[in-house]
XYZ file of C-alpha atoms in Angstrom:
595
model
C 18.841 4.006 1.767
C 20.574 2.072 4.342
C 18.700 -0.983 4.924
C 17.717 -0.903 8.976
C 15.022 -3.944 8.979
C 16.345 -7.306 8.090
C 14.017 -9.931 9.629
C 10.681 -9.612 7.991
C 7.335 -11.063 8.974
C 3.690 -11.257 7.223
C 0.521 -9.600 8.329
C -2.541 -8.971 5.993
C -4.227 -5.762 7.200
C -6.624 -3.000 5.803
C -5.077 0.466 5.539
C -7.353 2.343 3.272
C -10.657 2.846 0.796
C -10.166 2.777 -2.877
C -12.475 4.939 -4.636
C -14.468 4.591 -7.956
C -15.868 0.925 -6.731
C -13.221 -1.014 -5.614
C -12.447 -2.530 -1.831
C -9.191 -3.749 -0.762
C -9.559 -7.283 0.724
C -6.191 -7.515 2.401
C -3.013 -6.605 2.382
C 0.398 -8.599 3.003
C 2.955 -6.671 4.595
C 6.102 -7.757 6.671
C 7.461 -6.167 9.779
C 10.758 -6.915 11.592
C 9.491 -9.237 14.255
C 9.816 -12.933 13.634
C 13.321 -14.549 12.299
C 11.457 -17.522 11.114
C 9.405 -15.093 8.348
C 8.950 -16.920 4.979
C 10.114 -13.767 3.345
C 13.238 -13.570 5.292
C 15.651 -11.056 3.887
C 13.970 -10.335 1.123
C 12.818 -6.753 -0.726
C 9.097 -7.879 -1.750
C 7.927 -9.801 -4.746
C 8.632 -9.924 -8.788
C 5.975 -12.596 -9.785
C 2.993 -14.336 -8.288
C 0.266 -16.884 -9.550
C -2.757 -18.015 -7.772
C -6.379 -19.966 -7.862
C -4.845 -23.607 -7.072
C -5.851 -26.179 -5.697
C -2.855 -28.593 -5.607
C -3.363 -31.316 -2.669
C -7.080 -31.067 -3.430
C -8.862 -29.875 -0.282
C -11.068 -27.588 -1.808
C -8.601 -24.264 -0.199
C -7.039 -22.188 -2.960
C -3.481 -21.441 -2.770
C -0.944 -18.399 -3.967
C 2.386 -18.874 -4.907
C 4.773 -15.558 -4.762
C 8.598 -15.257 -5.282
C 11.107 -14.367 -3.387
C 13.423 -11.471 -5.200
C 16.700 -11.157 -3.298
C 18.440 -12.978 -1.023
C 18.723 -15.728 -3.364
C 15.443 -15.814 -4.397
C 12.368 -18.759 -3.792
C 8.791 -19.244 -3.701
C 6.954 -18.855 -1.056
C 2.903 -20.564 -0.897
C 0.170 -19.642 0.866
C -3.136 -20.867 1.089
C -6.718 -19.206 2.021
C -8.143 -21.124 4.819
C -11.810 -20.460 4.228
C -12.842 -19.040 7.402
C -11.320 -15.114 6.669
C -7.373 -15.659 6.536
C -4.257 -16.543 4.565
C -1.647 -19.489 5.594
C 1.896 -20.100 4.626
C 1.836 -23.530 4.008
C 5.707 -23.894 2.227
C 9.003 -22.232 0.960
C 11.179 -23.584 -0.956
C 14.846 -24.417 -0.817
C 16.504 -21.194 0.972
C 19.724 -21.889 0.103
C 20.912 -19.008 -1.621
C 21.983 -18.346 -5.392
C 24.669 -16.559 -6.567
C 22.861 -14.184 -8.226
C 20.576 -12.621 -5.215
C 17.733 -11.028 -7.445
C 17.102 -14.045 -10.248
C 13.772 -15.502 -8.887
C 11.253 -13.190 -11.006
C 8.141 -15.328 -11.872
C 6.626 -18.460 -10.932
C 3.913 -20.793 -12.496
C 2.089 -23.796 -11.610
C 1.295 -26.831 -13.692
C 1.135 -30.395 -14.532
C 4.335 -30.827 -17.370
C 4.676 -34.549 -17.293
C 0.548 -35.182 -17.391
C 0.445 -37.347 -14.223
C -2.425 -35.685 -12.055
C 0.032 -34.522 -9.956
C 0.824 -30.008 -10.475
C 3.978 -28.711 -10.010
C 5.170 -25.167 -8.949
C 8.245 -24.262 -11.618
C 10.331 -21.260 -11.184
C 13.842 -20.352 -12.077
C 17.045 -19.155 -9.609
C 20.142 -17.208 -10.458
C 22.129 -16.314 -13.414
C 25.822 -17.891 -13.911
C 26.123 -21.027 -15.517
C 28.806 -21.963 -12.625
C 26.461 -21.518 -10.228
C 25.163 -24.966 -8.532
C 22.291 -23.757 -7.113
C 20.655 -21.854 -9.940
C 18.880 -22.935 -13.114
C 15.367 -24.344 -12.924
C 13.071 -25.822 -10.005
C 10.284 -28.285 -9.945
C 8.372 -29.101 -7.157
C 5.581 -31.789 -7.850
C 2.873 -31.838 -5.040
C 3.147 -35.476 -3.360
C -1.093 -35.709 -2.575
C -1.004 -34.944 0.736
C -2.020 -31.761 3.021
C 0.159 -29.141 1.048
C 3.053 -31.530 0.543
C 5.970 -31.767 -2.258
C 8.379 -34.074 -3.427
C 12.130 -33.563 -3.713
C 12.730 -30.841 -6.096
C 13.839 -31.894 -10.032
C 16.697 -28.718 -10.712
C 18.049 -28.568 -13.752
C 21.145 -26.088 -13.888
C 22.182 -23.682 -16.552
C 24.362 -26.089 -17.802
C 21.708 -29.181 -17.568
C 19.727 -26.704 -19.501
C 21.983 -26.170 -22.155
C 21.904 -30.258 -23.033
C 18.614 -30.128 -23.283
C 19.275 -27.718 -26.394
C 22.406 -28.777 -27.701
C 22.644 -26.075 -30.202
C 24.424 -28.382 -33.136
C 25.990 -30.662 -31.177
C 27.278 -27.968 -28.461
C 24.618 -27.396 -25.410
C 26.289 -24.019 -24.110
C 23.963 -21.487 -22.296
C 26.260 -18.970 -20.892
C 24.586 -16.756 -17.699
C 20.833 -16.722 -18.066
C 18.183 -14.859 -16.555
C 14.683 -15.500 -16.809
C 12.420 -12.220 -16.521
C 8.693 -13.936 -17.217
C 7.899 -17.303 -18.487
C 4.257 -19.061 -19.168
C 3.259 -22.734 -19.470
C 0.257 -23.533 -21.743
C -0.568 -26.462 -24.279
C 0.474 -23.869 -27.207
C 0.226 -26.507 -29.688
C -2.948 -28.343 -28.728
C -1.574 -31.740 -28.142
C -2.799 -32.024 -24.958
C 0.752 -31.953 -23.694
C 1.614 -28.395 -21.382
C 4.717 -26.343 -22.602
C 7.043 -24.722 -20.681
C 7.583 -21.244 -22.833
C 10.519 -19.092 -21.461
C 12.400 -15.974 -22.740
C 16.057 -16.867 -21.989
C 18.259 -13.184 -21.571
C 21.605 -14.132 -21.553
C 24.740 -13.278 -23.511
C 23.949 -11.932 -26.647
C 26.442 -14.844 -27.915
C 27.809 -17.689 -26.462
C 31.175 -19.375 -27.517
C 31.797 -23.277 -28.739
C 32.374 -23.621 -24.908
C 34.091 -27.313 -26.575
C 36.600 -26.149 -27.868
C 38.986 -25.955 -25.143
C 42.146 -26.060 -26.930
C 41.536 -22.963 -29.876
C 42.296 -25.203 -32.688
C 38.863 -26.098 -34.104
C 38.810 -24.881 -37.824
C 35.191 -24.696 -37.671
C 34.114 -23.649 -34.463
C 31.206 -21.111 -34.188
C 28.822 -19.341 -31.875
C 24.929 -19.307 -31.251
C 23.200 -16.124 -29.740
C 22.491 -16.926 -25.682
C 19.412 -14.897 -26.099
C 16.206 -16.874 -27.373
C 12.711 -18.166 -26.467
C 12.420 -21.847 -25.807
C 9.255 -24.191 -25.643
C 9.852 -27.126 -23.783
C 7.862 -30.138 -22.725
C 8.363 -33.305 -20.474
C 8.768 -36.689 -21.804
C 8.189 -39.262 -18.756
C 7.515 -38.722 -15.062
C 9.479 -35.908 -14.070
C 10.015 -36.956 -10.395
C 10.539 -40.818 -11.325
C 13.702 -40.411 -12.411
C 12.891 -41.645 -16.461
C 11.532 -38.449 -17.335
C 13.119 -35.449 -18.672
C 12.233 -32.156 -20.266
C 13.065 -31.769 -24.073
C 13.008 -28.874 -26.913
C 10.524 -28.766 -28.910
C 11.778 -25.420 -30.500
C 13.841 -22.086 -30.313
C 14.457 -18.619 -31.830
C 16.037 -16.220 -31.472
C 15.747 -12.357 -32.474
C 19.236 -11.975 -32.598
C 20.215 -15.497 -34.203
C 17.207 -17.390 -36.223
C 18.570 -20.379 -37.358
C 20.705 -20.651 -33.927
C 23.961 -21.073 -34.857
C 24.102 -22.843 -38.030
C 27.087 -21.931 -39.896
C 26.186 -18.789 -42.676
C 27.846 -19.117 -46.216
C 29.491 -15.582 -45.699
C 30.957 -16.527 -42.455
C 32.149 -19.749 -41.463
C 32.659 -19.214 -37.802
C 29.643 -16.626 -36.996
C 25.833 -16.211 -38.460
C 23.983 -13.077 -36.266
C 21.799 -12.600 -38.481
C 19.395 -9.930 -36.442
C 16.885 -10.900 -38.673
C 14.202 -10.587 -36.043
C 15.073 -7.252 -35.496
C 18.026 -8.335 -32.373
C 17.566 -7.770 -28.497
C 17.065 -9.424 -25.568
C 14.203 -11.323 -24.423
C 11.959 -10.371 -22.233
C 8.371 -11.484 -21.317
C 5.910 -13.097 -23.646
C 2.449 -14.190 -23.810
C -0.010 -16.310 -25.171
C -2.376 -15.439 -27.609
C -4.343 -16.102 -31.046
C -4.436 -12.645 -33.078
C -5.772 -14.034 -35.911
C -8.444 -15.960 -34.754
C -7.582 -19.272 -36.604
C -7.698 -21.601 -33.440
C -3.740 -21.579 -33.630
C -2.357 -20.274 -30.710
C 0.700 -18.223 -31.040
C 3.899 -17.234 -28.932
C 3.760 -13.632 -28.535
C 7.534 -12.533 -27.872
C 9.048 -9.564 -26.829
C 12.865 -8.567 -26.385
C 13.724 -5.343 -24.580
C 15.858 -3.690 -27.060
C 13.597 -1.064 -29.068
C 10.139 -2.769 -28.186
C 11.100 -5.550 -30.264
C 8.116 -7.910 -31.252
C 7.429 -11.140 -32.837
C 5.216 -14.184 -33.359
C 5.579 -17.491 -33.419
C 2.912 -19.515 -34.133
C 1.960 -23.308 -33.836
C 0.348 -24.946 -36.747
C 0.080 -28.493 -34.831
C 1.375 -30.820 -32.315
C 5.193 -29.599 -31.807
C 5.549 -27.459 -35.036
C 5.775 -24.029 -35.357
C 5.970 -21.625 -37.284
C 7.272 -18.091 -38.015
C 5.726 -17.085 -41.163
C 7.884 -14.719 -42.738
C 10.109 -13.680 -39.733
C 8.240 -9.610 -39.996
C 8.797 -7.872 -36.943
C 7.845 -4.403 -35.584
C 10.548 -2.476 -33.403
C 7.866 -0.108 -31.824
C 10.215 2.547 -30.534
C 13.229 2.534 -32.863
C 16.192 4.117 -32.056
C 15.190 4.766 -29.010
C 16.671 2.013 -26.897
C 16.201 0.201 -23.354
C 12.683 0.479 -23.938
C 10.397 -2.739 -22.503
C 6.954 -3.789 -22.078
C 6.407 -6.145 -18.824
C 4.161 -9.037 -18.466
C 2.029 -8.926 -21.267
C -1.566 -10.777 -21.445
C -4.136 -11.269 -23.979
C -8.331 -11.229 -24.348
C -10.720 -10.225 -26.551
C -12.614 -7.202 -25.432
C -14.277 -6.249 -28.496
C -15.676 -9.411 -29.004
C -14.426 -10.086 -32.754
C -13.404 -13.485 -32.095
C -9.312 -12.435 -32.238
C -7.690 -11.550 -29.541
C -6.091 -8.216 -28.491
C -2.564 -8.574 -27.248
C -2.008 -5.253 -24.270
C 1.356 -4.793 -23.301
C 2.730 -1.679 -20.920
C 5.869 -0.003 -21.468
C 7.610 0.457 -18.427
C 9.611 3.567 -19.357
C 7.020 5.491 -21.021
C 4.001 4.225 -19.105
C 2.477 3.647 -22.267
C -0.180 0.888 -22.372
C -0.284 -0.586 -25.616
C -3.079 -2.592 -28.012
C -1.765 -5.038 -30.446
C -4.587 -6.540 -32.918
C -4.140 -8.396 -36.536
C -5.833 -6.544 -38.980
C -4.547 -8.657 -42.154
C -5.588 -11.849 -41.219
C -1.995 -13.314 -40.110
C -0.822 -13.360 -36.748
C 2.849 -13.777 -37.972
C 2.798 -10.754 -40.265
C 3.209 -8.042 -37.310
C 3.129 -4.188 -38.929
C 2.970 -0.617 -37.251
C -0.674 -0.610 -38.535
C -1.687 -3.125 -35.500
C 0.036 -1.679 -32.532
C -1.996 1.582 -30.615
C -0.587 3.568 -27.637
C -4.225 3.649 -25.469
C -3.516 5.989 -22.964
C -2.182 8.960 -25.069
C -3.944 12.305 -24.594
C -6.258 12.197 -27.498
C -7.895 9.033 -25.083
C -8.257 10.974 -22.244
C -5.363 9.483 -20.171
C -2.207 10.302 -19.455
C 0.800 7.938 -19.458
C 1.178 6.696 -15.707
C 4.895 6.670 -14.313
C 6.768 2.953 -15.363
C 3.213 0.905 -15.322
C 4.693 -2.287 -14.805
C 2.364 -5.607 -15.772
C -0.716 -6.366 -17.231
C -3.287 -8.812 -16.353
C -6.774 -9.897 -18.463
C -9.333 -10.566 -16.209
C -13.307 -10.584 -15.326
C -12.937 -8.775 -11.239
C -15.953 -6.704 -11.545
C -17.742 -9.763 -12.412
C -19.758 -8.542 -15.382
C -19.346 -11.669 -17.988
C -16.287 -9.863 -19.863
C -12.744 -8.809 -19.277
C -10.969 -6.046 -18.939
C -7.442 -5.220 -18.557
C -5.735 -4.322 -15.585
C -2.002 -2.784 -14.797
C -0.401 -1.200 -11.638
C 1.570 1.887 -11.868
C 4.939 1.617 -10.502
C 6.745 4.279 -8.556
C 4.983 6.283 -5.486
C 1.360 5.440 -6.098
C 1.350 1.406 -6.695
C -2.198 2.503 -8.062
C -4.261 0.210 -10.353
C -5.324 1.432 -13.505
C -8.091 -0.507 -15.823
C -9.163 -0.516 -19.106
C -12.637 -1.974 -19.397
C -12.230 -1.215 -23.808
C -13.493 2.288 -24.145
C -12.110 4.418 -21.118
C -9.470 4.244 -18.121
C -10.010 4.314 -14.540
C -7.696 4.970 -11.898
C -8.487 3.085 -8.067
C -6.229 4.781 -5.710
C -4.900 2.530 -3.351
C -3.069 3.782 -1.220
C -3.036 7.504 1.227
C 0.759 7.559 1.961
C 2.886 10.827 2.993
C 5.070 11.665 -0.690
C 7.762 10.944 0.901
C 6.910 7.130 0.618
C 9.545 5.877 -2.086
C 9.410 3.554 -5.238
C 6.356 0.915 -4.074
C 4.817 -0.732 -7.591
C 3.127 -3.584 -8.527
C 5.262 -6.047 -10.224
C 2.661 -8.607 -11.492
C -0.679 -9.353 -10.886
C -2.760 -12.498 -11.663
C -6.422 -13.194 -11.567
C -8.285 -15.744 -9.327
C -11.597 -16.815 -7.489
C -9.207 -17.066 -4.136
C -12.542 -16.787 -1.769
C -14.845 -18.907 -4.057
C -16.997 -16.115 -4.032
C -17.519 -16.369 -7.853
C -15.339 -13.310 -9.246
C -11.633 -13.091 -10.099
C -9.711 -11.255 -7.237
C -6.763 -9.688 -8.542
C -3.371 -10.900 -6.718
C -0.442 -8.320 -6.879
C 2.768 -9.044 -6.231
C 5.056 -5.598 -4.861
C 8.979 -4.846 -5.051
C 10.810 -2.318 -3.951
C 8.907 -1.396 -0.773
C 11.353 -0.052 1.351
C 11.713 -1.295 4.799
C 12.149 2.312 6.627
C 11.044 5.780 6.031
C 12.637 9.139 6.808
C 10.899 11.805 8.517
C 12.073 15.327 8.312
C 10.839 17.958 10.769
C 12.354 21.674 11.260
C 14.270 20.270 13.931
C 14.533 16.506 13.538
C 15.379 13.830 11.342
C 13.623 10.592 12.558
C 13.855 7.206 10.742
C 11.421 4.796 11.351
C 10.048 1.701 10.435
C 7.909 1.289 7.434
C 4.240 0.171 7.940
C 3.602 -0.301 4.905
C 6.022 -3.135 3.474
C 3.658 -4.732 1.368
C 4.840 -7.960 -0.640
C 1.172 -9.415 -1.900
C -2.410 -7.991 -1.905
C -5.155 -9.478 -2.830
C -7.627 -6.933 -4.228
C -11.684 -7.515 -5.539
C -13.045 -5.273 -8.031
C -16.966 -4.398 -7.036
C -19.744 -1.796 -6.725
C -19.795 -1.607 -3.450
C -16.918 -0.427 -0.902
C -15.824 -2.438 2.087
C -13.411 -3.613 4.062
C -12.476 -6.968 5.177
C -9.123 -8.194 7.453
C -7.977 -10.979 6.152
C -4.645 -11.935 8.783
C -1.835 -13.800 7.487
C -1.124 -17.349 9.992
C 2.753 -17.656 9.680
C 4.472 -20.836 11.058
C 5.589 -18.913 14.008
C 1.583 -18.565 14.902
C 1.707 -22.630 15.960
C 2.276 -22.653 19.503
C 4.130 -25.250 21.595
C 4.638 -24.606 25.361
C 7.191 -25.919 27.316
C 6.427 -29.252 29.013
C 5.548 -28.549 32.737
C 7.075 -30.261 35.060
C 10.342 -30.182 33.519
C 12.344 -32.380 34.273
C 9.393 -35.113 35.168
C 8.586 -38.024 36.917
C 6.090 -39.477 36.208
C 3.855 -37.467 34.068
C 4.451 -33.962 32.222
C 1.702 -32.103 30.272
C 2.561 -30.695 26.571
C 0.198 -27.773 25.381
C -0.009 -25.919 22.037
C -2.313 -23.825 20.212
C -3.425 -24.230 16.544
C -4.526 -20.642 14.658
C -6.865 -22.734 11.943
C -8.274 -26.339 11.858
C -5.605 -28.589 11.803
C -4.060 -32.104 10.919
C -1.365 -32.062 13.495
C 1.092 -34.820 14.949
C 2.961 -34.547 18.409
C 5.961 -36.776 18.298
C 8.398 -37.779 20.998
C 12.026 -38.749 20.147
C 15.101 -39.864 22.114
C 18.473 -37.805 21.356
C 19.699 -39.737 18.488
C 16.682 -38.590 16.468
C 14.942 -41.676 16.486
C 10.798 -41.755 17.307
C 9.764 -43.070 20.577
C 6.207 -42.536 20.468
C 3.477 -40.598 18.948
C 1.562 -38.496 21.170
C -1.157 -37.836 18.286
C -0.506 -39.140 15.072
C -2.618 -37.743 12.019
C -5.523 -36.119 14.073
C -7.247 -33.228 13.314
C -7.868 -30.411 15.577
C -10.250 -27.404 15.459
C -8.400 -24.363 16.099
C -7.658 -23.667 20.105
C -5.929 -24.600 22.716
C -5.140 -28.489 23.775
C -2.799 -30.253 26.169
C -1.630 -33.407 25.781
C -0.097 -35.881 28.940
C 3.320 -37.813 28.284
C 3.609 -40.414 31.203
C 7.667 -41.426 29.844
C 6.765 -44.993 27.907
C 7.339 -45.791 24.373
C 4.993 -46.806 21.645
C 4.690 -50.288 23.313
C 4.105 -48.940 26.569
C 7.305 -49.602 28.316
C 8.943 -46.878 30.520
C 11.643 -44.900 28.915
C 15.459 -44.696 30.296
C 16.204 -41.469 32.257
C 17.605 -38.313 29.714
C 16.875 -35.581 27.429
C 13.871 -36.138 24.886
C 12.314 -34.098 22.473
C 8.713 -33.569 21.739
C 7.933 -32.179 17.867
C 4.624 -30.596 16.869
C 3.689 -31.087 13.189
C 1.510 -29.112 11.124
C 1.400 -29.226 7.293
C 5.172 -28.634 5.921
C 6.388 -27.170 9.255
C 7.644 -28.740 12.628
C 8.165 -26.933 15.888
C 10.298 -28.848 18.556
C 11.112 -28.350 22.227
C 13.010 -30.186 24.981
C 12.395 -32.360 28.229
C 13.898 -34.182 30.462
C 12.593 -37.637 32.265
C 14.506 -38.683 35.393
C 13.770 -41.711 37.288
């Protein structure tokens, strides 16, 4: 459908009951009336993460992607008093590749107190503004440093597959940082799809005699050595596989210029998770690659080593192909001290149970994976489920699992360990097209004690089509959701929880304008805010500060310029302008002073 909508705007309102015990807090949704929109241009969101706290004022904060138009992260924080703030984007400038932002993660890599919010961008190595971004919060009200970007190329260094550090394109569907080795160091742990082999890019002449080629698809676990924003730190490898290529490149003895060995059973990765199957205290790197429902482990045995047993694999589906579970997570429901490993499979809506019944994680056979929702257990395969999430949201001490069916519905479906239910979520006409829920993470975003479930929605179109007998109407879609924020309870209700966009600062226009000798400034805050009003002549430099660091209740306020400078001295006749500053945004306007 032709695309009619292009500047998009967030709201959070209520549209409908869920049955069977759930309540929809709010709902994000954009609508084509503010340019300045954080998700500008943009068809919803892949990935999302939430329950943060990062500049420590006691407000938890969501972090969502961007997918197309370059792709991004936008935050958001909940302001405590019934409402949701966009508080920062990140770099707009726009990638080559329009749909590679997919997933987004917070965390502290280089161990300095200070979290960071890590995502990747794009897909061709010749593209400057892809690769990966880290933004480390600076300590103040919702504030980052200068991004650390590593491109596809930078990247590829940091492997160096013998001696050559070629990555080819890359796209990164899912990625996960945890301390999977338990040296009190956080891993970055990312599925890298690219080509399924990549060239000695060194050899730039075709003479080398022993030249060879590594696969460009493989999982990676990184870490940081040093402080990532002081310029001495850096992230390095701490180890990679890959399903099509074990050992990575090294030369084979039947094949001096190629080794693809498939011994992992080939494809392309996709998602993983983290997990421990066998209940040994060893985590393990639970991979998946989309070709055939490929499946692995890797697991670590102590501080950066790892391990991958005897390489056994299970291709779920084989031959059937292009068949891919999204987003997995892991928990122990049935209490056995192992945990379960539930992945969905987008294609066949299939939700599936992985468990270790010989003791070894690494050892993965047909035995240990279950399809749950096949019609001996009472439910049917939902319609590409898309994204699974372990979490406690009816707040009864234990977990269950949680997935959102895809096309039409964008229903959520749980699995509590013994039976399935279904919360409608939405009443939309049929002819509403291809709304699902991408990802969904768990979090205590309203301190209220119990996890709220955060879903993140793509592929809401921005217009529907109305057919009558004697019309054809297109109109604008009411229902563009990008992020809800859903609880999981016994009793039905409805709260409105409105989204405060940048655009919802106000700052008048100076009246008298031009003035001599006073002019009055007003603005309006939405929440409590630290705010500063700033005047500056027209070569950008400050010539006083109105209010400088104060904080405001929410309201109305004007504020009286009399045209002197921070030392009190009267200011030469021309244009000034007057800057109101709230959190990560600024909103400016013009006056003139005439003696």
């Amino acid at each position: 459908m032709k695309r009619m909508l292009t500047v998009l705007v967030l709201l959070f309102m209520v549209s409908a009951l869920w049955a069977e015990s759930a309540q929809t807090v709010a709902y994000m949704e954009y609508d084509p009336t503010d340019s300045t929109a954080a998700w500008y241009g943009t068809s919803g969101s892949r990935g999302v993460t939430g329950g943060y706290d990062l500049d420590g004022d006691g407000k938890m904060e969501v972090y969502a992607v961007h997918y197309g138009q370059g792709g991004g992260v936008v935050g958001l924080e909940y302001t405590g008093d019934g409402a949701m703030e966009v508080i920062w984007h990140s770099d707009t400038t726009s990638t080559t590749y329009s749909t590679g932002t997919r997933m987004v993660q917070v965390a502290d890599l280089d161990g300095d107190g200070l979290k960071e919010v890590i995502f990747f961008r794009g897909y061709y190595t010749d593209d400057p503004n892809g690769g990966l971004y880290i933004y480390e919060a600076d300590g103040t009200d919702n504030g980052f440093k200068d991004p650390v970007h590593y491109t596809l190329n930078g990247l590829g260094q940091i492997f160096n597959f013998n001696g050559v550090g070629a990555m080819g394109a890359t796209r990164v569907e899912y990625f996960l940082v945890d301390d999977v080795d338990g040296d009190d160091t956080e891993e970055l742990l990312v599925p890298f799809n690219g080509p399924s082999m990549v060239f000695d890019y060194g050899d730039t002449t075709e003479t080398d005699t022993v030249a060879y080629r590594h696969s460009g698809d493989f999982f990676a676990i990184m870490s940081a050595t040093g402080d990532l924003q002081g310029g001495f730190g850096t992230l390095v490898s701490e180890y990679v596989v890959s399903a099509r290529d074990v050992d990575m490149g090294t030369v084979g003895p039947d094949d001096p210029l190629f080794d693809l060995d498939n011994r992992l059973g080939g494809g392309s990765p996709n998602t993983l998770t983290v997990s421990d199957l066998d209940g040994d205290g060893n985590k393990e790197m639970f991979c998946h690659v989309w070709n055939y429902f490929n499946n692995f482990v890797v697991e670590a045995t102590g501080p950066d080593a790892y391990t991958l047993g005897d390489t056994t694999n299970v291709n779920v589906t084989y031959p059937d192909d292009h068949v891919c579970l999204m987003h997995p997570d892991a928990a122990d429901l049935d209490g056995d001290g192992k945990d379960e490993v539930y992945v969905s499979n987008y294609y066949s809506g299939h939700l599936w149970k992985v468990e270790d019944l010989d003791g070894e994680a690494t050892t993965l056979t047909m035995d240990e994976f279950t399809i749950l929702n096949d019609t001996t257990a009472g439910a049917d395969p939902v319609s590409a489920i898309f994204g699974v999430a372990a979490a406690d949201a009816n707040g009864d001490g234990t977990k269950e699992i949680y997935v959102g069916s895809s096309y039409n519905t964008g229903d959520l479906i749980r699995w509590d360990g013994s039976e399935f239910t279904v919360f409608k979520t939405d009443t939309i006409d049929a002819s509403f097209p291809e709304m699902f829920i991408a990802k969904m993470w768990p979090a205590d975003i309203d301190g209220d004690g119990k996890e709220e479930l955060i879903t993140a929605h793509q592929g809401v179109p921005d217009s529907i089509v109305i057919e009558t007998e004697t019309d054809t109407t297109t109109i604008a879609n009411p229902h563009n959701w990008i992020i809800r924020v859903v609880e999981v309870g016994d009793v039905v209700s409805v709260k409105d929880l409105p989204v405060i966009t940048p655009n919802d600062y106000k700052l008048a226009a100076a009246y008298p304008n031009p003035f001599n000798p006073t002019t009055v400034i007003e603005f309006t805050l939405p929440v409590n805010k630290e705010i500063s009003l700033i005047v500056y002549n027209e070569l950008g430099q400050e010539v006083t500060r109105l209010i400088d660091g104060k904080t405001y209740q929410k309201g109305s306020y004007s504020v009286t310029w009399n045209g002197t400078n921070a030392l009190g001295k009267e200011v030469a006749s021309g244009v000034y302008f007057y800057s109101l500053k709230y959190g990560n945004f600024t909103k400016t306007r013009k006056v003139t002073y005439l003696k």
